[in-house]
Amino acid sequence: DLSRIMGDGDMIKLLVSGTIAYDSIETPFGKVKNVLGGSALHFTNSASFFTDVGMVATVGEDFKMDEIGFLKDRSVDLSGIEVDEGKTFRWEGKYGYDLNQAVTLKTELNVIESFKPKVPEEYRDVDFVFLANIDPVLQSHVIDQVKFPKAVALDTMNFWIQNRYNELLDVIRRIDILIINEAELREISKEHSLVKGAKKIMSLGPTCIVVKRGEYGVFMMSREEIFLAPAYPLEDVFDPTGAGDTFAGGFMGYISNIGDTSLKTLKQAIILGSVMASFNVEDFSINRIKSLDYMEIKERYSAFKRCMQFGDLEFK
Ligand code: AMP
């Protein structure tokens, strides 16, 4: 029963702020222009299977709002999206046969340039917050407006690491969970080793570092232990854009559904996030997750679990 999983739609339980975009993407398997994307949109598309999400974002006057209307049927509150004068954020990217590495061809900030995220009054008591990839100054501004969240998670990318390094460190000091990819961890921490890099960032404040390693899976370091997960073995990867945000959506969506960040919950959330990301890469834009149903998610979670089970040694 899908409605039970998605929450009651009364009050939001997970707040996300980030970009809503028109993406133009080229992969070895095809090319699309001005399709729906953006960190907050990929995240919400995924998280909305498990919890009530409220979005804080901006779009330009050119944005076709009815294209994301389907999210309302999944209890997403879109009233925190403001329409500002100007054009919607645009990103152009390209992938070679190494689908783990996006090459940014063009970033047009447009309405993001003058954006000041306003968290609606009724969102301020929210328990879980995801600061999707956007200017770290804006991420800090969102934290200023929420009261006593149980956990705040953050994602970023090379564009901001290079252009706003100090501001990024300032916001990392204020969060609980950092969700980034391998190259970003190395770039932020200036360490090659994931273990050293994660420890260094934890010394700033976060209690959990989740490192996305594309087709190699996920590395997580918490105060208690390290956890490793593979990626779900897919035959075909079509477009990896949004995989990171879709992962984060499954991860935070589950945490928000369960209501805690115990080690057990974090580990299950990592697998569910990986399951959601594995669907996302099967088609361009938000299409695959948009048409997904809860049975498919459950089946792939079970299939994933079977891939990782093995017994203890029993020497004779
Ligand atoms: P990922 O999950 O890392 O593949 O994120 C892909 C999404 O990030 C795309 O849909 C883009 O619209 C969005 N994006 C690209 N560059 C930026 C940026 N500098 N800031 C925020 N979002 C971005």
mmCIF file of C-alpha atoms and ligand atoms in Angstrom:
data_model
loop_
_atom_site.group_PDB
_atom_site.id
_atom_site.type_symbol
_atom_site.label_atom_id
_atom_site.label_comp_id
_atom_site.label_asym_id
_atom_site.label_seq_id
_atom_site.Cartn_x
_atom_site.Cartn_y
_atom_site.Cartn_z
ATOM 1 C CA ASP A 1 0.000 0.000 0.000
ATOM 2 C CA LEU A 2 1.823 3.030 -1.324
ATOM 3 C CA SER A 3 -0.086 5.651 0.657
ATOM 4 C CA ARG A 4 1.062 4.135 3.953
ATOM 5 C CA ILE A 5 4.706 4.336 2.999
ATOM 6 C CA MET A 6 4.503 7.904 1.776
ATOM 7 C CA GLY A 7 3.191 9.404 4.966
ATOM 8 C CA ASP A 8 -0.003 11.271 5.684
ATOM 9 C CA GLY A 9 0.694 14.521 3.865
ATOM 10 C CA ASP A 10 -0.224 16.583 6.941
ATOM 11 C CA MET A 11 3.056 18.159 7.900
ATOM 12 C CA ILE A 12 6.386 17.948 6.198
ATOM 13 C CA LYS A 13 8.951 15.690 7.874
ATOM 14 C CA LEU A 14 11.890 16.360 5.571
ATOM 15 C CA LEU A 15 12.936 19.737 4.253
ATOM 16 C CA VAL A 16 15.114 20.046 1.157
ATOM 17 C CA SER A 17 16.688 23.101 -0.361
ATOM 18 C CA GLY A 18 18.720 23.061 -3.564
ATOM 19 C CA THR A 19 18.364 23.598 -7.277
ATOM 20 C CA ILE A 20 15.543 22.943 -9.717
ATOM 21 C CA ALA A 21 17.083 22.955 -13.162
ATOM 22 C CA TYR A 22 16.806 22.530 -16.862
ATOM 23 C CA ASP A 23 19.668 20.181 -17.740
ATOM 24 C CA SER A 24 21.257 19.457 -21.108
ATOM 25 C CA ILE A 25 23.131 16.186 -20.975
ATOM 26 C CA GLU A 26 25.221 14.078 -23.289
ATOM 27 C CA THR A 27 26.211 10.496 -22.487
ATOM 28 C CA PRO A 28 27.678 7.855 -24.825
ATOM 29 C CA PHE A 29 24.095 6.572 -25.162
ATOM 30 C CA GLY A 30 22.162 9.690 -26.054
ATOM 31 C CA LYS A 31 21.640 13.401 -25.748
ATOM 32 C CA VAL A 32 18.850 15.531 -24.242
ATOM 33 C CA LYS A 33 18.240 19.290 -24.019
ATOM 34 C CA ASN A 34 16.514 21.291 -21.271
ATOM 35 C CA VAL A 35 15.122 18.345 -19.325
ATOM 36 C CA LEU A 36 14.020 18.522 -15.694
ATOM 37 C CA GLY A 37 16.828 18.204 -13.199
ATOM 38 C CA GLY A 38 18.496 19.939 -10.302
ATOM 39 C CA SER A 39 19.691 18.663 -6.962
ATOM 40 C CA ALA A 40 16.483 19.365 -5.018
ATOM 41 C CA LEU A 41 14.239 17.901 -7.705
ATOM 42 C CA HIS A 42 16.125 14.601 -8.075
ATOM 43 C CA PHE A 43 16.259 14.352 -4.281
ATOM 44 C CA THR A 44 12.542 14.976 -3.797
ATOM 45 C CA ASN A 45 11.499 12.651 -6.597
ATOM 46 C CA SER A 46 13.258 9.872 -4.665
ATOM 47 C CA ALA A 47 12.568 10.814 -1.009
ATOM 48 C CA SER A 48 8.855 11.307 -1.619
ATOM 49 C CA PHE A 49 8.353 7.529 -1.763
ATOM 50 C CA PHE A 50 9.100 7.327 1.957
ATOM 51 C CA THR A 51 8.193 10.576 3.704
ATOM 52 C CA ASP A 52 6.515 13.998 3.413
ATOM 53 C CA VAL A 53 8.906 16.413 1.731
ATOM 54 C CA GLY A 54 8.800 20.206 1.599
ATOM 55 C CA MET A 55 10.907 21.959 -1.026
ATOM 56 C CA VAL A 56 12.576 25.349 -0.722
ATOM 57 C CA ALA A 57 13.885 26.388 -4.136
ATOM 58 C CA THR A 58 13.611 28.960 -6.880
ATOM 59 C CA VAL A 59 12.654 28.725 -10.540
ATOM 60 C CA GLY A 60 12.454 31.359 -13.268
ATOM 61 C CA GLU A 61 9.412 32.628 -15.124
ATOM 62 C CA ASP A 62 10.194 30.149 -17.921
ATOM 63 C CA PHE A 63 9.613 27.133 -15.635
ATOM 64 C CA LYS A 64 6.659 24.889 -16.428
ATOM 65 C CA MET A 65 5.328 24.203 -12.939
ATOM 66 C CA ASP A 66 2.764 21.626 -14.122
ATOM 67 C CA GLU A 67 5.659 19.311 -15.102
ATOM 68 C CA ILE A 68 6.372 18.714 -11.418
ATOM 69 C CA GLY A 69 2.719 18.635 -10.353
ATOM 70 C CA PHE A 70 2.886 14.827 -10.062
ATOM 71 C CA LEU A 71 4.941 15.299 -6.877
ATOM 72 C CA LYS A 72 1.830 16.578 -5.079
ATOM 73 C CA ASP A 73 0.316 13.105 -5.454
ATOM 74 C CA ARG A 74 3.274 11.846 -3.430
ATOM 75 C CA SER A 75 2.559 14.296 -0.577
ATOM 76 C CA VAL A 76 5.256 16.778 -1.601
ATOM 77 C CA ASP A 77 4.603 20.349 -0.549
ATOM 78 C CA LEU A 78 5.619 22.655 -3.399
ATOM 79 C CA SER A 79 4.526 25.900 -1.735
ATOM 80 C CA GLY A 80 8.124 26.706 -0.718
ATOM 81 C CA ILE A 81 9.148 27.014 -4.386
ATOM 82 C CA GLU A 82 9.296 30.641 -5.453
ATOM 83 C CA VAL A 83 9.061 31.906 -8.996
ATOM 84 C CA ASP A 84 11.572 34.697 -9.469
ATOM 85 C CA GLU A 85 12.201 37.157 -12.240
ATOM 86 C CA GLY A 86 14.626 35.702 -14.773
ATOM 87 C CA LYS A 87 15.474 32.268 -16.090
ATOM 88 C CA THR A 88 15.606 28.899 -14.331
ATOM 89 C CA PHE A 89 19.043 27.537 -13.338
ATOM 90 C CA ARG A 90 20.622 25.614 -16.212
ATOM 91 C CA TRP A 91 23.376 23.009 -16.252
ATOM 92 C CA GLU A 92 25.068 21.389 -19.226
ATOM 93 C CA GLY A 93 27.115 18.266 -18.654
ATOM 94 C CA LYS A 94 28.731 15.443 -20.475
ATOM 95 C CA TYR A 95 29.950 11.928 -19.611
ATOM 96 C CA GLY A 96 32.498 9.808 -21.400
ATOM 97 C CA TYR A 97 32.609 6.039 -20.956
ATOM 98 C CA ASP A 98 33.657 6.658 -17.335
ATOM 99 C CA LEU A 99 30.156 7.400 -16.163
ATOM 100 C CA ASN A 100 31.407 8.157 -12.650
ATOM 101 C CA GLN A 101 32.748 11.549 -13.733
ATOM 102 C CA ALA A 102 30.488 14.328 -15.031
ATOM 103 C CA VAL A 103 32.221 17.060 -17.005
ATOM 104 C CA THR A 104 30.449 20.385 -16.553
ATOM 105 C CA LEU A 105 30.230 22.218 -19.869
ATOM 106 C CA LYS A 106 28.228 25.188 -18.628
ATOM 107 C CA THR A 107 26.594 26.415 -15.411
ATOM 108 C CA GLU A 108 24.068 29.249 -15.774
ATOM 109 C CA LEU A 109 23.085 30.317 -12.255
ATOM 110 C CA ASN A 110 20.286 32.654 -13.446
ATOM 111 C CA VAL A 111 17.687 32.974 -10.616
ATOM 112 C CA ILE A 112 20.070 31.265 -8.151
ATOM 113 C CA GLU A 113 22.313 34.336 -8.267
ATOM 114 C CA SER A 114 19.919 36.529 -6.293
ATOM 115 C CA PHE A 115 18.137 33.691 -4.411
ATOM 116 C CA LYS A 116 17.635 34.034 -0.641
ATOM 117 C CA PRO A 117 15.943 30.815 0.540
ATOM 118 C CA LYS A 118 12.932 31.519 2.735
ATOM 119 C CA VAL A 119 11.885 28.578 4.882
ATOM 120 C CA PRO A 120 8.091 28.811 5.361
ATOM 121 C CA GLU A 121 7.041 29.272 8.996
ATOM 122 C CA GLU A 122 5.316 25.846 9.088
ATOM 123 C CA TYR A 123 8.544 24.064 8.004
ATOM 124 C CA ARG A 124 10.744 25.463 10.775
ATOM 125 C CA ASP A 125 10.099 22.704 13.319
ATOM 126 C CA VAL A 126 11.085 19.992 10.850
ATOM 127 C CA ASP A 127 13.177 17.072 12.165
ATOM 128 C CA PHE A 128 15.278 16.320 9.083
ATOM 129 C CA VAL A 129 16.925 18.684 6.627
ATOM 130 C CA PHE A 130 18.783 18.019 3.404
ATOM 131 C CA LEU A 131 20.899 20.825 1.995
ATOM 132 C CA ALA A 132 21.210 19.686 -1.604
ATOM 133 C CA ASN A 133 23.942 20.976 -3.848
ATOM 134 C CA ILE A 134 23.749 24.787 -4.134
ATOM 135 C CA ASP A 135 25.848 27.776 -2.988
ATOM 136 C CA PRO A 136 27.062 26.990 0.588
ATOM 137 C CA VAL A 137 26.126 30.521 1.641
ATOM 138 C CA LEU A 138 22.501 29.641 0.831
ATOM 139 C CA GLN A 139 22.851 26.300 2.640
ATOM 140 C CA SER A 140 23.927 28.185 5.797
ATOM 141 C CA HIS A 141 21.025 30.543 5.364
ATOM 142 C CA VAL A 142 18.600 27.593 5.469
ATOM 143 C CA ILE A 143 20.159 26.256 8.707
ATOM 144 C CA ASP A 144 19.667 29.719 10.263
ATOM 145 C CA GLN A 145 15.921 29.318 9.763
ATOM 146 C CA VAL A 146 15.248 25.844 11.206
ATOM 147 C CA LYS A 147 14.784 25.375 14.950
ATOM 148 C CA PHE A 148 15.954 22.063 16.444
ATOM 149 C CA PRO A 149 16.408 19.512 13.657
ATOM 150 C CA LYS A 150 17.420 15.962 14.639
ATOM 151 C CA ALA A 151 19.788 15.762 11.680
ATOM 152 C CA VAL A 152 21.002 18.062 8.922
ATOM 153 C CA ALA A 153 22.721 16.505 5.889
ATOM 154 C CA LEU A 154 24.591 18.285 3.112
ATOM 155 C CA ASP A 155 25.823 17.619 -0.411
ATOM 156 C CA THR A 156 28.062 19.816 -2.563
ATOM 157 C CA MET A 157 30.173 19.642 -5.728
ATOM 158 C CA ASN A 158 33.483 20.740 -7.238
ATOM 159 C CA PHE A 159 31.956 23.993 -8.560
ATOM 160 C CA TRP A 160 31.354 25.193 -4.976
ATOM 161 C CA ILE A 161 34.509 23.606 -3.498
ATOM 162 C CA GLN A 162 36.506 25.674 -5.977
ATOM 163 C CA ASN A 163 34.488 28.898 -5.790
ATOM 164 C CA ARG A 164 33.355 28.987 -2.111
ATOM 165 C CA TYR A 165 35.814 26.852 -0.142
ATOM 166 C CA ASN A 166 35.750 28.800 3.141
ATOM 167 C CA GLU A 167 31.983 29.259 3.087
ATOM 168 C CA LEU A 168 31.667 25.534 2.484
ATOM 169 C CA LEU A 169 33.835 24.698 5.516
ATOM 170 C CA ASP A 170 31.695 27.091 7.578
ATOM 171 C CA VAL A 171 28.487 25.246 6.708
ATOM 172 C CA ILE A 172 30.101 21.804 7.150
ATOM 173 C CA ARG A 173 30.849 22.817 10.774
ATOM 174 C CA ARG A 174 27.078 23.140 11.321
ATOM 175 C CA ILE A 175 25.838 19.816 9.915
ATOM 176 C CA ASP A 176 25.550 16.192 11.083
ATOM 177 C CA ILE A 177 25.870 14.140 7.895
ATOM 178 C CA LEU A 178 27.994 14.927 4.844
ATOM 179 C CA ILE A 179 27.030 13.080 1.642
ATOM 180 C CA ILE A 180 29.597 13.595 -1.115
ATOM 181 C CA ASN A 181 31.415 11.681 -3.806
ATOM 182 C CA GLU A 182 34.940 10.366 -3.611
ATOM 183 C CA ALA A 183 36.586 13.129 -5.656
ATOM 184 C CA GLU A 184 34.805 15.794 -3.592
ATOM 185 C CA LEU A 185 35.966 14.240 -0.315
ATOM 186 C CA ARG A 186 39.561 14.348 -1.550
ATOM 187 C CA GLU A 187 39.165 17.916 -2.785
ATOM 188 C CA ILE A 188 37.641 19.190 0.473
ATOM 189 C CA SER A 189 39.913 17.300 2.866
ATOM 190 C CA LYS A 190 43.059 17.526 0.747
ATOM 191 C CA GLU A 191 43.734 13.887 1.647
ATOM 192 C CA HIS A 192 43.979 10.957 -0.762
ATOM 193 C CA SER A 193 42.855 8.306 1.742
ATOM 194 C CA LEU A 194 39.102 8.165 2.258
ATOM 195 C CA VAL A 195 39.652 7.144 5.879
ATOM 196 C CA LYS A 196 41.944 10.092 6.645
ATOM 197 C CA GLY A 197 39.783 12.467 4.636
ATOM 198 C CA ALA A 198 36.584 11.413 6.403
ATOM 199 C CA LYS A 199 38.268 11.682 9.841
ATOM 200 C CA LYS A 200 39.555 15.143 9.016
ATOM 201 C CA ILE A 201 36.095 16.360 8.028
ATOM 202 C CA MET A 202 34.540 14.735 11.115
ATOM 203 C CA SER A 203 36.947 16.759 13.254
ATOM 204 C CA LEU A 204 35.075 19.843 12.007
ATOM 205 C CA GLY A 205 31.749 18.611 13.423
ATOM 206 C CA PRO A 206 29.798 16.103 11.288
ATOM 207 C CA THR A 207 29.214 12.747 12.986
ATOM 208 C CA CYS A 208 28.749 10.780 9.772
ATOM 209 C CA ILE A 209 30.408 10.959 6.357
ATOM 210 C CA VAL A 210 28.801 9.112 3.447
ATOM 211 C CA VAL A 211 31.049 8.833 0.411
ATOM 212 C CA LYS A 212 29.424 7.921 -2.923
ATOM 213 C CA ARG A 213 31.768 5.953 -5.136
ATOM 214 C CA GLY A 214 29.630 5.529 -8.262
ATOM 215 C CA GLU A 215 29.704 1.964 -9.572
ATOM 216 C CA TYR A 216 31.936 0.979 -6.628
ATOM 217 C CA GLY A 217 29.265 1.685 -4.032
ATOM 218 C CA VAL A 218 29.348 3.619 -0.773
ATOM 219 C CA PHE A 219 31.793 4.139 2.090
ATOM 220 C CA MET A 220 30.382 5.406 5.369
ATOM 221 C CA MET A 221 32.231 6.506 8.492
ATOM 222 C CA SER A 222 30.313 7.188 11.680
ATOM 223 C CA ARG A 223 31.619 7.782 15.212
ATOM 224 C CA GLU A 224 31.095 4.051 15.917
ATOM 225 C CA GLU A 225 32.192 2.244 12.796
ATOM 226 C CA ILE A 226 32.897 2.079 9.087
ATOM 227 C CA PHE A 227 30.320 0.513 6.750
ATOM 228 C CA LEU A 228 30.888 -0.523 3.130
ATOM 229 C CA ALA A 229 28.230 -1.223 0.522
ATOM 230 C CA PRO A 230 28.641 -2.208 -3.119
ATOM 231 C CA ALA A 231 26.570 -0.661 -5.915
ATOM 232 C CA TYR A 232 23.690 -2.701 -7.312
ATOM 233 C CA PRO A 233 25.044 -4.543 -10.385
ATOM 234 C CA LEU A 234 23.194 -3.103 -13.390
ATOM 235 C CA GLU A 235 23.648 -4.303 -16.955
ATOM 236 C CA ASP A 236 23.074 -0.882 -18.474
ATOM 237 C CA VAL A 237 23.691 2.585 -17.126
ATOM 238 C CA PHE A 238 22.101 5.174 -19.363
ATOM 239 C CA ASP A 239 22.495 8.557 -17.630
ATOM 240 C CA PRO A 240 24.111 8.984 -14.195
ATOM 241 C CA THR A 241 22.888 12.588 -13.735
ATOM 242 C CA GLY A 242 21.084 12.917 -10.451
ATOM 243 C CA ALA A 243 22.269 9.562 -9.119
ATOM 244 C CA GLY A 244 23.870 11.302 -6.140
ATOM 245 C CA ASP A 245 20.749 13.256 -5.264
ATOM 246 C CA THR A 246 18.510 10.252 -5.836
ATOM 247 C CA PHE A 247 20.764 8.276 -3.464
ATOM 248 C CA ALA A 248 20.480 11.068 -0.900
ATOM 249 C CA GLY A 249 16.690 11.087 -1.375
ATOM 250 C CA GLY A 250 16.382 7.383 -0.567
ATOM 251 C CA PHE A 251 18.855 7.754 2.313
ATOM 252 C CA MET A 252 17.221 10.774 3.974
ATOM 253 C CA GLY A 253 13.712 9.626 3.025
ATOM 254 C CA TYR A 254 14.236 6.410 4.978
ATOM 255 C CA ILE A 255 15.848 8.164 7.966
ATOM 256 C CA SER A 256 12.929 10.582 8.087
ATOM 257 C CA ASN A 257 10.426 7.703 7.819
ATOM 258 C CA ILE A 258 12.060 5.803 10.713
ATOM 259 C CA GLY A 259 12.754 8.965 12.697
ATOM 260 C CA ASP A 260 16.261 8.247 13.962
ATOM 261 C CA THR A 261 19.889 8.076 12.861
ATOM 262 C CA SER A 262 20.923 4.899 14.690
ATOM 263 C CA LEU A 263 23.643 2.842 13.030
ATOM 264 C CA LYS A 264 21.034 0.270 11.971
ATOM 265 C CA THR A 265 18.896 2.916 10.281
ATOM 266 C CA LEU A 266 21.920 4.527 8.594
ATOM 267 C CA LYS A 267 22.994 1.209 7.063
ATOM 268 C CA GLN A 268 19.508 0.375 5.756
ATOM 269 C CA ALA A 269 19.232 3.933 4.442
ATOM 270 C CA ILE A 270 22.478 3.502 2.507
ATOM 271 C CA ILE A 271 21.138 0.385 0.794
ATOM 272 C CA LEU A 272 17.783 1.984 0.031
ATOM 273 C CA GLY A 273 19.596 5.048 -1.325
ATOM 274 C CA SER A 274 21.694 2.774 -3.533
ATOM 275 C CA VAL A 275 18.555 1.017 -4.767
ATOM 276 C CA MET A 276 16.932 4.338 -5.699
ATOM 277 C CA ALA A 277 20.106 5.542 -7.457
ATOM 278 C CA SER A 278 20.266 2.293 -9.430
ATOM 279 C CA PHE A 279 16.812 3.024 -10.876
ATOM 280 C CA ASN A 280 17.630 6.650 -11.635
ATOM 281 C CA VAL A 281 20.532 5.833 -13.954
ATOM 282 C CA GLU A 282 18.326 3.617 -16.154
ATOM 283 C CA ASP A 283 16.802 6.614 -17.975
ATOM 284 C CA PHE A 284 17.401 10.321 -18.598
ATOM 285 C CA SER A 285 16.265 13.070 -16.244
ATOM 286 C CA ILE A 286 13.732 12.203 -13.503
ATOM 287 C CA ASN A 287 11.828 9.786 -15.756
ATOM 288 C CA ARG A 288 12.617 6.402 -14.207
ATOM 289 C CA ILE A 289 11.929 7.442 -10.609
ATOM 290 C CA LYS A 290 8.803 9.301 -11.702
ATOM 291 C CA SER A 291 7.285 6.098 -13.073
ATOM 292 C CA LEU A 292 8.601 3.798 -10.337
ATOM 293 C CA ASP A 293 6.326 1.907 -7.972
ATOM 294 C CA TYR A 294 6.845 0.703 -4.444
ATOM 295 C CA MET A 295 6.884 -3.018 -5.376
ATOM 296 C CA GLU A 296 9.855 -2.463 -7.690
ATOM 297 C CA ILE A 297 11.724 -0.744 -4.850
ATOM 298 C CA LYS A 298 11.019 -3.598 -2.431
ATOM 299 C CA GLU A 299 12.033 -6.261 -4.925
ATOM 300 C CA ARG A 300 15.326 -4.582 -5.751
ATOM 301 C CA TYR A 301 16.084 -4.050 -2.050
ATOM 302 C CA SER A 302 15.675 -7.810 -1.502
ATOM 303 C CA ALA A 303 17.734 -8.672 -4.580
ATOM 304 C CA PHE A 304 20.449 -6.306 -3.337
ATOM 305 C CA LYS A 305 20.460 -7.940 0.093
ATOM 306 C CA ARG A 306 20.858 -11.402 -1.458
ATOM 307 C CA CYS A 307 23.957 -10.157 -3.375
ATOM 308 C CA MET A 308 25.661 -9.309 -0.095
ATOM 309 C CA GLN A 309 24.872 -12.282 2.109
ATOM 310 C CA PHE A 310 27.455 -14.884 2.961
ATOM 311 C CA GLY A 311 28.006 -17.265 5.852
ATOM 312 C CA ASP A 312 30.695 -17.404 8.517
ATOM 313 C CA LEU A 313 33.695 -19.677 7.951
ATOM 314 C CA GLU A 314 33.064 -23.256 9.099
ATOM 315 C CA PHE A 315 36.385 -25.096 8.775
ATOM 316 C CA LYS A 316 36.209 -28.845 9.232
HETATM 317 P P1 AMP B 1 24.248 14.601 -9.242
HETATM 318 O O1 AMP B 1 23.298 13.869 -8.368
HETATM 319 O O2 AMP B 1 25.494 14.966 -8.536
HETATM 320 O O3 AMP B 1 24.459 13.935 -10.576
HETATM 321 O O4 AMP B 1 23.542 16.009 -9.550
HETATM 322 C C1 AMP B 1 23.008 16.336 -10.784
HETATM 323 C C2 AMP B 1 22.172 17.600 -10.725
HETATM 324 O O5 AMP B 1 22.915 18.675 -10.120
HETATM 325 C C3 AMP B 1 21.790 18.079 -12.108
HETATM 326 O O6 AMP B 1 20.434 17.816 -12.353
HETATM 327 C C4 AMP B 1 22.118 19.584 -12.124
HETATM 328 O O7 AMP B 1 21.035 20.384 -12.491
HETATM 329 C C5 AMP B 1 22.541 19.912 -10.713
HETATM 330 N N1 AMP B 1 23.709 20.798 -10.660
HETATM 331 C C6 AMP B 1 24.754 20.840 -11.525
HETATM 332 N N2 AMP B 1 25.645 21.794 -11.164
HETATM 333 C C7 AMP B 1 25.156 22.354 -10.022
HETATM 334 C C8 AMP B 1 25.627 23.393 -9.134
HETATM 335 N N3 AMP B 1 26.785 24.050 -9.349
HETATM 336 N N4 AMP B 1 24.869 23.679 -8.050
HETATM 337 C C9 AMP B 1 23.724 23.023 -7.815
HETATM 338 N N5 AMP B 1 23.212 22.052 -8.608
HETATM 339 C C10 AMP B 1 23.918 21.713 -9.701
#
